[in-house]
N, CA and C of each residue as an Amber inpcrd file, in Angstrom:
protein
   447
-212.0330000 -94.2210000  83.0550000-211.9570000 -92.8000000  83.3550000
-210.4900000 -92.3990000  83.4500000-210.1870000 -91.2600000  82.9720000
-208.8320000 -90.7330000  83.0080000-208.3690000 -90.6160000  84.4550000
-207.1170000 -91.0210000  84.7500000-206.5830000 -90.9860000  86.1130000
-206.5260000 -89.5550000  86.6590000-206.2350000 -88.5960000  85.7870000
-206.1460000 -87.1960000  86.2230000-207.5200000 -86.7080000  86.7100000
-208.5760000 -87.0250000  85.9670000-209.9310000 -86.6140000  86.3620000
-210.3220000 -87.2980000  87.6650000-210.0030000 -88.5840000  87.7970000
-210.3110000 -89.3220000  89.0180000-209.5920000 -88.6960000  90.2090000
-208.3250000 -88.3380000  90.0290000-207.5500000 -87.7090000  91.0980000
-208.1720000 -86.3710000  91.5110000-208.5940000 -85.5710000  90.5420000
-209.2180000 -84.2780000  90.8350000-210.5300000 -84.4750000  91.5900000
-211.3320000 -85.4480000  91.1730000-212.6010000 -85.7190000  91.8590000
-212.3780000 -86.1610000  93.2970000-211.4250000 -87.0550000  93.5230000
-211.1320000 -87.5230000  94.8870000-210.6500000 -86.3580000  95.7380000
-209.8010000 -85.4970000  95.1830000-209.3260000 -84.3250000  95.9200000
-210.4520000 -83.3760000  96.2800000-211.3710000 -83.1550000  95.3460000
-212.5090000 -82.2610000  95.6110000-213.3950000 -82.8310000  96.7060000
-213.6510000 -84.1320000  96.6810000-214.4740000 -84.7690000  97.7130000
-213.7920000 -84.6510000  99.0710000-212.4810000 -84.8330000  99.1160000
-211.7500000 -84.7150000 100.3780000-211.8340000 -83.3010000 100.9330000
-211.6880000 -82.3030000 100.0770000-211.7620000 -80.9020000 100.5210000
-213.1500000 -80.5920000 101.0740000-214.1790000 -81.0490000 100.3910000
-215.5480000 -80.8220000 100.8720000-215.7630000 -81.5280000 102.2080000
-215.2650000 -82.7470000 102.3500000-215.4290000 -83.4920000 103.5990000
-214.7520000 -82.7720000 104.7640000-213.5600000 -82.2510000 104.5460000
-212.8580000 -81.5070000 105.5950000-213.6340000 -80.2380000 105.9480000
-214.1320000 -79.5460000 104.9450000-214.9130000 -78.3340000 105.2050000
-216.1580000 -78.6120000 106.0100000-216.8680000 -79.6760000 105.6850000
-218.0730000 -80.0540000 106.4330000-217.7020000 -80.4040000 107.8660000
-216.6150000 -81.1370000 108.0580000-216.1870000 -81.5140000 109.4110000
-215.8650000 -80.2780000 110.2520000-215.1830000 -79.3080000 109.6620000
-214.8350000 -78.0820000 110.3960000-216.0940000 -77.3050000 110.7680000
-217.0330000 -77.1810000 109.8350000-218.2810000 -76.4680000 110.1230000
-219.0410000 -77.1640000 111.2530000-219.1190000 -78.4670000 111.2140000
-219.8290000 -79.2070000 112.2630000-219.1400000 -79.0530000 113.6060000
-217.8120000 -79.0590000 113.6240000-217.0870000 -78.8710000 114.8740000
-217.3220000 -77.4740000 115.4340000-217.3510000 -76.4650000 114.5610000
-217.6080000 -75.0960000 115.0280000-219.0030000 -74.9860000 115.6170000
-219.9890000 -75.6120000 114.9650000-221.3620000 -75.5610000 115.4760000
-221.4760000 -76.2310000 116.8320000-220.7080000 -77.2920000 117.0570000
-220.7510000 -78.0100000 118.3240000-219.8680000 -77.3680000 119.3690000
-219.1180000 -76.3650000 118.9900000-218.2850000 -75.6420000 119.9460000
-216.9720000 -76.3230000 120.2590000-216.5830000 -77.3500000 119.5170000
-215.3550000 -78.0680000 119.8270000-214.1250000 -77.4410000 119.1770000
-214.3130000 -76.4440000 118.3500000-213.2010000 -75.7330000 117.7290000
-213.3500000 -74.2640000 118.0770000-212.2440000 -73.6440000 118.4280000
-212.2920000 -72.2130000 118.7420000-212.7730000 -71.4530000 117.5200000
-213.6390000 -70.4470000 117.7030000-214.1370000 -69.6970000 116.5590000
-213.0080000 -68.9660000 115.8470000-213.1550000 -68.8270000 114.5490000
-212.1840000 -68.1060000 113.7530000-212.2370000 -66.6340000 114.1220000
-211.0920000 -66.0210000 114.4220000-211.1400000 -64.5980000 114.7630000
-211.6190000 -63.7910000 113.5660000-212.3740000 -62.7470000 113.8550000
-212.9050000 -61.9180000 112.7920000-212.3220000 -60.5200000 112.9080000
-212.1680000 -59.8640000 111.7860000-211.6460000 -58.5080000 111.7810000
-212.7280000 -57.4810000 112.0430000-213.9900000 -57.8820000 111.8980000
-215.0870000 -56.9570000 112.1530000-215.1510000 -56.6910000 113.6530000
-215.2940000 -55.4460000 114.0750000-215.2390000 -55.1210000 115.4910000
-216.4370000 -55.6070000 116.3030000-217.5800000 -55.8130000 115.6810000
-218.7700000 -56.2080000 116.4160000-219.2840000 -57.5280000 115.8540000
-219.3380000 -58.5570000 116.6970000-219.8130000 -59.8550000 116.2330000
-221.3020000 -60.0060000 116.5280000-221.9230000 -60.9360000 115.8250000
-223.3340000 -61.2200000 116.0520000-223.5590000 -61.6640000 117.4850000
-222.7120000 -62.5440000 117.9950000-222.9000000 -63.0370000 119.3600000
-222.7300000 -61.9400000 120.3970000-221.8130000 -60.9900000 120.1640000
-221.6680000 -59.9100000 121.1360000-222.9030000 -59.0140000 121.1360000
-223.4850000 -58.7800000 119.9670000-224.7160000 -57.9880000 119.9110000
-225.8620000 -58.7630000 120.5460000-225.9650000 -60.0570000 120.2590000
-227.0110000 -60.8740000 120.8860000-226.8820000 -60.8130000 122.4040000
-225.6380000 -60.8590000 122.8930000-225.4150000 -60.7930000 124.3320000
-225.8860000 -59.4420000 124.8860000-225.5370000 -58.3560000 124.2120000
-225.9670000 -57.0280000 124.6500000-227.4880000 -56.8830000 124.6310000
-228.1340000 -57.5030000 123.6310000-229.5940000 -57.4200000 123.5060000
-230.3030000 -58.5270000 124.2880000-229.5040000 -59.3800000 124.9620000
-230.0250000 -60.4930000 125.7530000-230.8620000 -61.4590000 124.9110000
-230.3760000 -61.7670000 123.7020000-231.0000000 -62.7510000 122.8210000
-230.1950000 -64.0380000 122.9580000-230.8280000 -65.1720000 123.2520000
-230.0750000 -66.4300000 123.3540000-229.3070000 -66.7160000 122.0650000
-228.0890000 -67.2580000 122.2140000-227.2100000 -67.4780000 121.0730000
-227.7710000 -68.4770000 120.0670000-228.5450000 -69.4450000 120.5220000
-229.0350000 -70.4810000 119.6160000-230.4200000 -70.1810000 119.0750000
-230.9360000 -69.0030000 119.3380000-232.2890000 -68.6590000 118.9230000
-232.3190000 -68.1650000 117.4800000-233.4100000 -68.4750000 116.8050000
-233.6320000 -67.9980000 115.4440000-233.7960000 -66.4780000 115.4560000
-233.6980000 -65.8460000 114.2830000-233.9030000 -64.3900000 114.2340000
-235.2350000 -64.0100000 114.8600000-235.2230000 -62.9390000 115.5990000
-236.4640000 -62.5080000 116.2280000-236.6930000 -61.0300000 115.9990000
-237.9300000 -60.6370000 116.1950000-238.2840000 -59.2270000 116.0600000
-237.7870000 -58.4870000 117.2840000-237.0940000 -57.3910000 117.0520000
-236.6050000 -56.5700000 118.1510000-236.9660000 -55.1190000 117.8830000
-236.9330000 -54.3240000 118.9330000-237.0720000 -52.8730000 118.8330000
-235.8360000 -52.3030000 119.5110000-235.1350000 -51.4580000 118.7980000
-233.8880000 -50.9020000 119.3260000-233.7910000 -49.4440000 118.8960000
-233.1960000 -48.6310000 119.7410000-233.0320000 -47.2240000 119.3830000
-231.5580000 -46.8630000 119.4080000-231.2300000 -45.8240000 118.6810000
-229.8580000 -45.3560000 118.6120000-229.7540000 -44.2410000 117.5910000
-228.5350000 -43.9210000 117.2240000-228.2690000 -42.8430000 116.2740000
-227.7790000 -43.4600000 114.9640000-228.2650000 -42.9330000 113.8500000
-227.8540000 -43.4240000 112.5350000-226.5820000 -42.6970000 112.1170000
-225.5560000 -43.4840000 111.7640000-224.2810000 -42.9400000 111.3080000
-223.8670000 -43.6550000 110.0290000-222.9800000 -43.0210000 109.2860000
-222.4410000 -43.6750000 108.0860000-221.3220000 -44.6270000 108.5010000
-220.9990000 -45.5310000 107.5940000-219.8830000 -46.4260000 107.8370000
-218.5890000 -45.6550000 108.0580000-218.4080000 -44.5550000 107.3380000
-217.2070000 -43.7390000 107.4980000-217.1080000 -43.1730000 108.9170000
-218.2370000 -42.8190000 109.5150000-218.2340000 -42.2510000 110.8670000
-217.8770000 -43.2780000 111.9360000-218.0360000 -44.5520000 111.6240000
-217.7010000 -45.5900000 112.6080000-216.5300000 -46.4500000 112.1150000
-215.6940000 -45.8610000 111.2610000-214.4710000 -46.5030000 110.7770000
-214.7010000 -47.7710000 109.9670000-215.7160000 -47.7770000 109.1400000
-215.9560000 -48.8790000 108.2080000-215.5650000 -48.4000000 106.8060000
-214.2460000 -48.2720000 106.5660000-213.7670000 -47.7580000 105.2870000
-214.2760000 -48.5830000 104.1120000-214.4310000 -49.8830000 104.3160000
-214.8830000 -50.7700000 103.2390000-216.3750000 -50.6320000 102.9620000
-217.1010000 -49.9430000 103.8230000-218.5380000 -49.7370000 103.6170000
-218.9000000 -48.3360000 104.1150000-218.1670000 -47.3570000 103.6200000
-218.2950000 -45.9950000 104.1410000-219.6560000 -45.3610000 103.8670000
-220.3520000 -45.8070000 102.8260000-221.6520000 -45.2260000 102.4790000
-222.8210000 -45.9100000 103.1840000-222.5700000 -47.0370000 103.8190000
-223.6410000 -47.7530000 104.5090000-224.1580000 -46.9640000 105.6970000
-225.4240000 -47.1710000 106.0520000-225.9960000 -46.5230000 107.2380000
-226.0930000 -47.5570000 108.3520000-225.6660000 -47.1460000 109.5520000
-225.5850000 -48.0320000 110.7040000-226.3370000 -47.4370000 111.8860000
-226.9520000 -48.3080000 112.6710000-227.5570000 -47.9030000 113.9300000
-226.5180000 -48.1450000 115.0160000-226.2060000 -47.1140000 115.7750000
-225.2280000 -47.2400000 116.8480000-225.8710000 -46.8510000 118.1610000
-225.4730000 -47.5280000 119.2300000-225.9560000 -47.1160000 120.5450000
-225.0310000 -46.0320000 121.0800000-225.3430000 -45.4950000 122.2530000
-224.5760000 -44.3790000 122.7940000-223.1360000 -44.7620000 123.1360000
-222.8960000 -46.0420000 123.4180000-221.5520000 -46.4720000 123.7900000
-220.7200000 -46.8980000 122.5880000-221.3600000 -47.1480000 121.4590000
-220.6550000 -47.6550000 120.2900000-220.5070000 -49.1700000 120.3010000
-221.0400000 -49.8200000 121.3420000-220.9380000 -51.2760000 121.4430000
-221.7930000 -51.9770000 120.3890000-222.8930000 -51.3500000 120.0090000
-223.7560000 -51.9260000 118.9780000-223.6270000 -51.0800000 117.7230000
-223.2790000 -51.7380000 116.6210000-223.1680000 -51.0870000 115.3170000
-223.7810000 -52.0340000 114.2970000-225.0350000 -51.8210000 113.9830000
-225.7500000 -52.6990000 113.0610000-226.0410000 -51.9800000 111.7560000
-225.6520000 -52.5900000 110.6550000-225.9970000 -52.0260000 109.3580000
-227.5190000 -52.0930000 109.2110000-228.1080000 -51.0390000 108.6900000
-229.5540000 -50.9940000 108.4890000-229.8790000 -51.4320000 107.0740000
-230.6880000 -52.4710000 106.9650000-231.0660000 -53.0120000 105.6590000
-232.5760000 -53.1260000 105.5840000-233.0960000 -53.0300000 104.3660000
-234.5280000 -53.1600000 104.1160000-234.7590000 -54.3590000 103.2040000
-235.9760000 -54.8660000 103.2140000-236.3150000 -56.0160000 102.3740000
-236.2210000 -55.6390000 100.9050000-235.7820000 -56.6040000 100.1170000
-235.6280000 -56.4010000  98.6750000-235.9860000 -57.7090000  97.9790000
-236.9090000 -57.6470000  97.0520000-237.3680000 -58.8530000  96.3560000
-236.2390000 -59.5500000  95.6120000-235.3860000 -58.7980000  94.9560000
-234.3530000 -59.3980000  94.1100000-233.2080000 -60.0080000  94.9100000
-232.8400000 -59.3790000  96.0220000-231.6420000 -59.8160000  96.7430000
-231.8780000 -60.0650000  98.2230000-233.0950000 -60.3640000  98.6530000
-233.4810000 -60.5770000 100.0450000-233.4180000 -59.2720000 100.8380000
-232.3030000 -58.5450000 100.7460000-232.2100000 -57.2690000 101.4560000
-231.2370000 -56.3560000 100.7270000-231.3700000 -55.0640000 101.0180000
-230.4240000 -54.0780000 100.4890000-230.2090000 -53.0320000 101.5630000
-229.1030000 -52.3020000 101.4530000-228.7880000 -51.2910000 102.4550000
-229.7880000 -50.1460000 102.4080000-230.1430000 -49.6610000 103.5820000
-230.9610000 -48.4540000 103.6690000-230.1500000 -47.3220000 103.0660000
-230.7910000 -46.5150000 102.2160000-230.0530000 -45.4140000 101.5820000
-230.7690000 -44.0710000 101.7360000-231.6090000 -43.9470000 102.7330000
-232.3590000 -42.7170000 102.9510000-231.5880000 -41.8190000 103.9250000
-230.9310000 -40.7980000 103.3950000-230.0600000 -39.9210000 104.1850000
-230.8140000 -39.0730000 105.2010000-232.1410000 -39.0310000 105.1420000
-232.8720000 -38.1950000 106.1050000-232.7020000 -38.7000000 107.5340000
-232.2860000 -39.9490000 107.7030000-232.0950000 -40.5140000 109.0430000
-230.6930000 -40.2730000 109.5850000-229.7690000 -39.8340000 108.7560000
-228.3850000 -39.6450000 109.1470000-228.2720000 -38.6330000 110.2870000
-227.6350000 -39.0380000 111.3730000-227.4470000 -38.1750000 112.5290000
-228.6500000 -38.1020000 113.4460000-229.7250000 -38.7540000 113.0940000
-230.9590000 -38.7130000 113.8950000-231.0110000 -39.8670000 114.8910000
-231.6420000 -39.5960000 116.0270000-231.9400000 -40.6770000 116.9730000
-233.2210000 -41.3340000 116.4730000-233.1840000 -42.6490000 116.3130000
-234.3040000 -43.3780000 115.7270000-234.6630000 -44.5850000 116.5830000
-235.8790000 -45.0690000 116.3600000-236.3170000 -46.3460000 116.9140000
-236.5710000 -47.2570000 115.7130000-235.9450000 -48.4170000 115.7270000
-236.0440000 -49.3430000 114.6010000-236.6750000 -50.6460000 115.0730000
-237.6330000 -51.1220000 114.2910000-238.2140000 -52.4420000 114.5170000
-237.7610000 -53.3260000 113.3720000-237.3470000 -54.5490000 113.7070000
-236.8990000 -55.4450000 112.6540000-236.4440000 -56.7770000 113.1950000
-235.8450000 -57.5720000 112.3210000-235.3650000 -58.9000000 112.6740000
-233.8460000 -58.8710000 112.8590000-233.4080000 -59.5760000 113.9170000
-231.9830000 -59.7060000 114.1760000-231.7080000 -61.0650000 114.8030000
-230.6330000 -61.7520000 114.4030000-229.8440000 -61.5140000 113.2070000
-230.6160000 -61.9660000 111.9720000-230.4160000 -61.3040000 110.8790000
-231.2080000 -61.5660000 109.6740000-230.3880000 -62.1470000 108.5330000
-229.0920000 -62.3170000 108.7330000-228.2420000 -62.8130000 107.6560000
-228.7180000 -64.1710000 107.1630000-228.7260000 -64.3410000 105.8440000
-229.0030000 -65.6290000 105.2330000-227.7120000 -66.4480000 105.1690000
-226.6150000 -65.7750000 104.8980000-225.3060000 -66.4210000 104.8070000
-224.3550000 -65.5920000 105.6520000-223.6110000 -66.2540000 106.5290000
-222.6640000 -65.5420000 107.3710000-221.2860000 -65.5950000 106.7230000
-220.6330000 -64.4730000 106.6710000-219.2930000 -64.4160000 106.1060000
-218.4790000 -63.4150000 106.9060000-217.1770000 -63.4710000 106.7400000
-216.3050000 -62.6030000 107.5210000-215.4760000 -61.6490000 106.6690000
-215.7810000 -61.5590000 105.3920000-215.0320000 -60.6490000 104.5250000
-215.3450000 -59.2020000 104.8890000-214.4040000 -58.3480000 104.6670000
-214.6000000 -56.9260000 104.9660000-215.2390000 -56.2380000 103.7670000
-216.5200000 -56.5580000 103.5520000-217.3170000 -55.9420000 102.4960000
-218.6990000 -55.6510000 103.0730000-219.4220000 -54.7350000 102.4640000
-220.7390000 -54.3390000 102.9730000-221.6930000 -55.5190000 103.1250000
-221.6580000 -56.4440000 102.1720000-222.6040000 -57.5530000 102.1840000
-222.3800000 -58.5100000 103.3530000-221.2240000 -58.4630000 103.9950000
-220.9320000 -59.3630000 105.1150000-221.1520000 -58.7020000 106.4710000
-221.5940000 -57.4680000 106.4710000-221.7800000 -56.7690000 107.7410000
-222.9370000 -57.3430000 108.5470000-222.8030000 -57.2270000 109.8370000
-223.8140000 -57.6040000 110.7980000-224.9730000 -56.6080000 110.6390000
-226.1740000 -57.1010000 110.3350000-227.2310000 -56.1330000 110.0420000
-228.5700000 -56.4710000 110.6880000-229.3960000 -55.4380000 110.7430000
-230.7680000 -55.5200000 111.2220000-231.6720000 -55.3470000 110.0110000
-232.5320000 -56.3310000 109.7510000-233.4750000 -56.2450000 108.6370000
-234.6950000 -55.4760000 109.1350000-234.8380000 -54.2430000 108.6740000
-235.8340000 -53.3260000 109.2170000-237.2460000 -53.6100000 108.7120000
-238.1930000 -53.4930000 109.6330000-239.6080000 -53.4500000 109.2800000
-240.0730000 -51.9950000 109.2670000-239.5550000 -51.2020000 110.2430000
-239.9170000 -49.7910000 110.3130000-238.8270000 -49.0080000 111.0200000
-238.7990000 -47.7010000 110.7460000-237.8580000 -46.7940000 111.3970000
-238.6030000 -45.4930000 111.6670000-238.3890000 -44.9370000 112.8700000
-239.0880000 -43.7370000 113.2890000-238.0920000 -42.7960000 113.9580000
-238.0480000 -41.5560000 113.5210000-237.1810000 -40.5570000 114.1710000
-237.8160000 -40.2020000 115.5020000-237.0050000 -40.2390000 116.5700000
-237.4970000 -39.8890000 117.9110000-236.6680000 -38.7420000 118.4570000
-237.1710000 -38.0920000 119.4550000-236.4510000 -36.9590000 120.0910000
-235.6340000 -37.4350000 121.2410000
């Protein structure tokens, strides 16, 4: 085998091994979590909703006001619709089930500015990421939404 190819393979295996070690350390809590630029973390929302941190996604019922990403300073996802509580401590992107992509953003403007009650799963992310893009936002996978007074 060519020495250059062997060197590249060994380097790739080493990088993967380091990545796995870091992920395992983060899961065990032995490494400080990577700071995120997103203002609301999954764990902070779980804490507010009193959901244990190690629990699988569960069905929740939550109420709040629907706002656009632009209204809550999400320039990178200004068209997204978010459920916010009265204090602004909870800001969850509203997503619906989608056969092709597991979920997609709610795009029904009739809920904008309305106080709603939402039933759904939280946290529902299949893959967690920290990039400042709509697909990485902390979201609630909705089963139903109802406008309330």
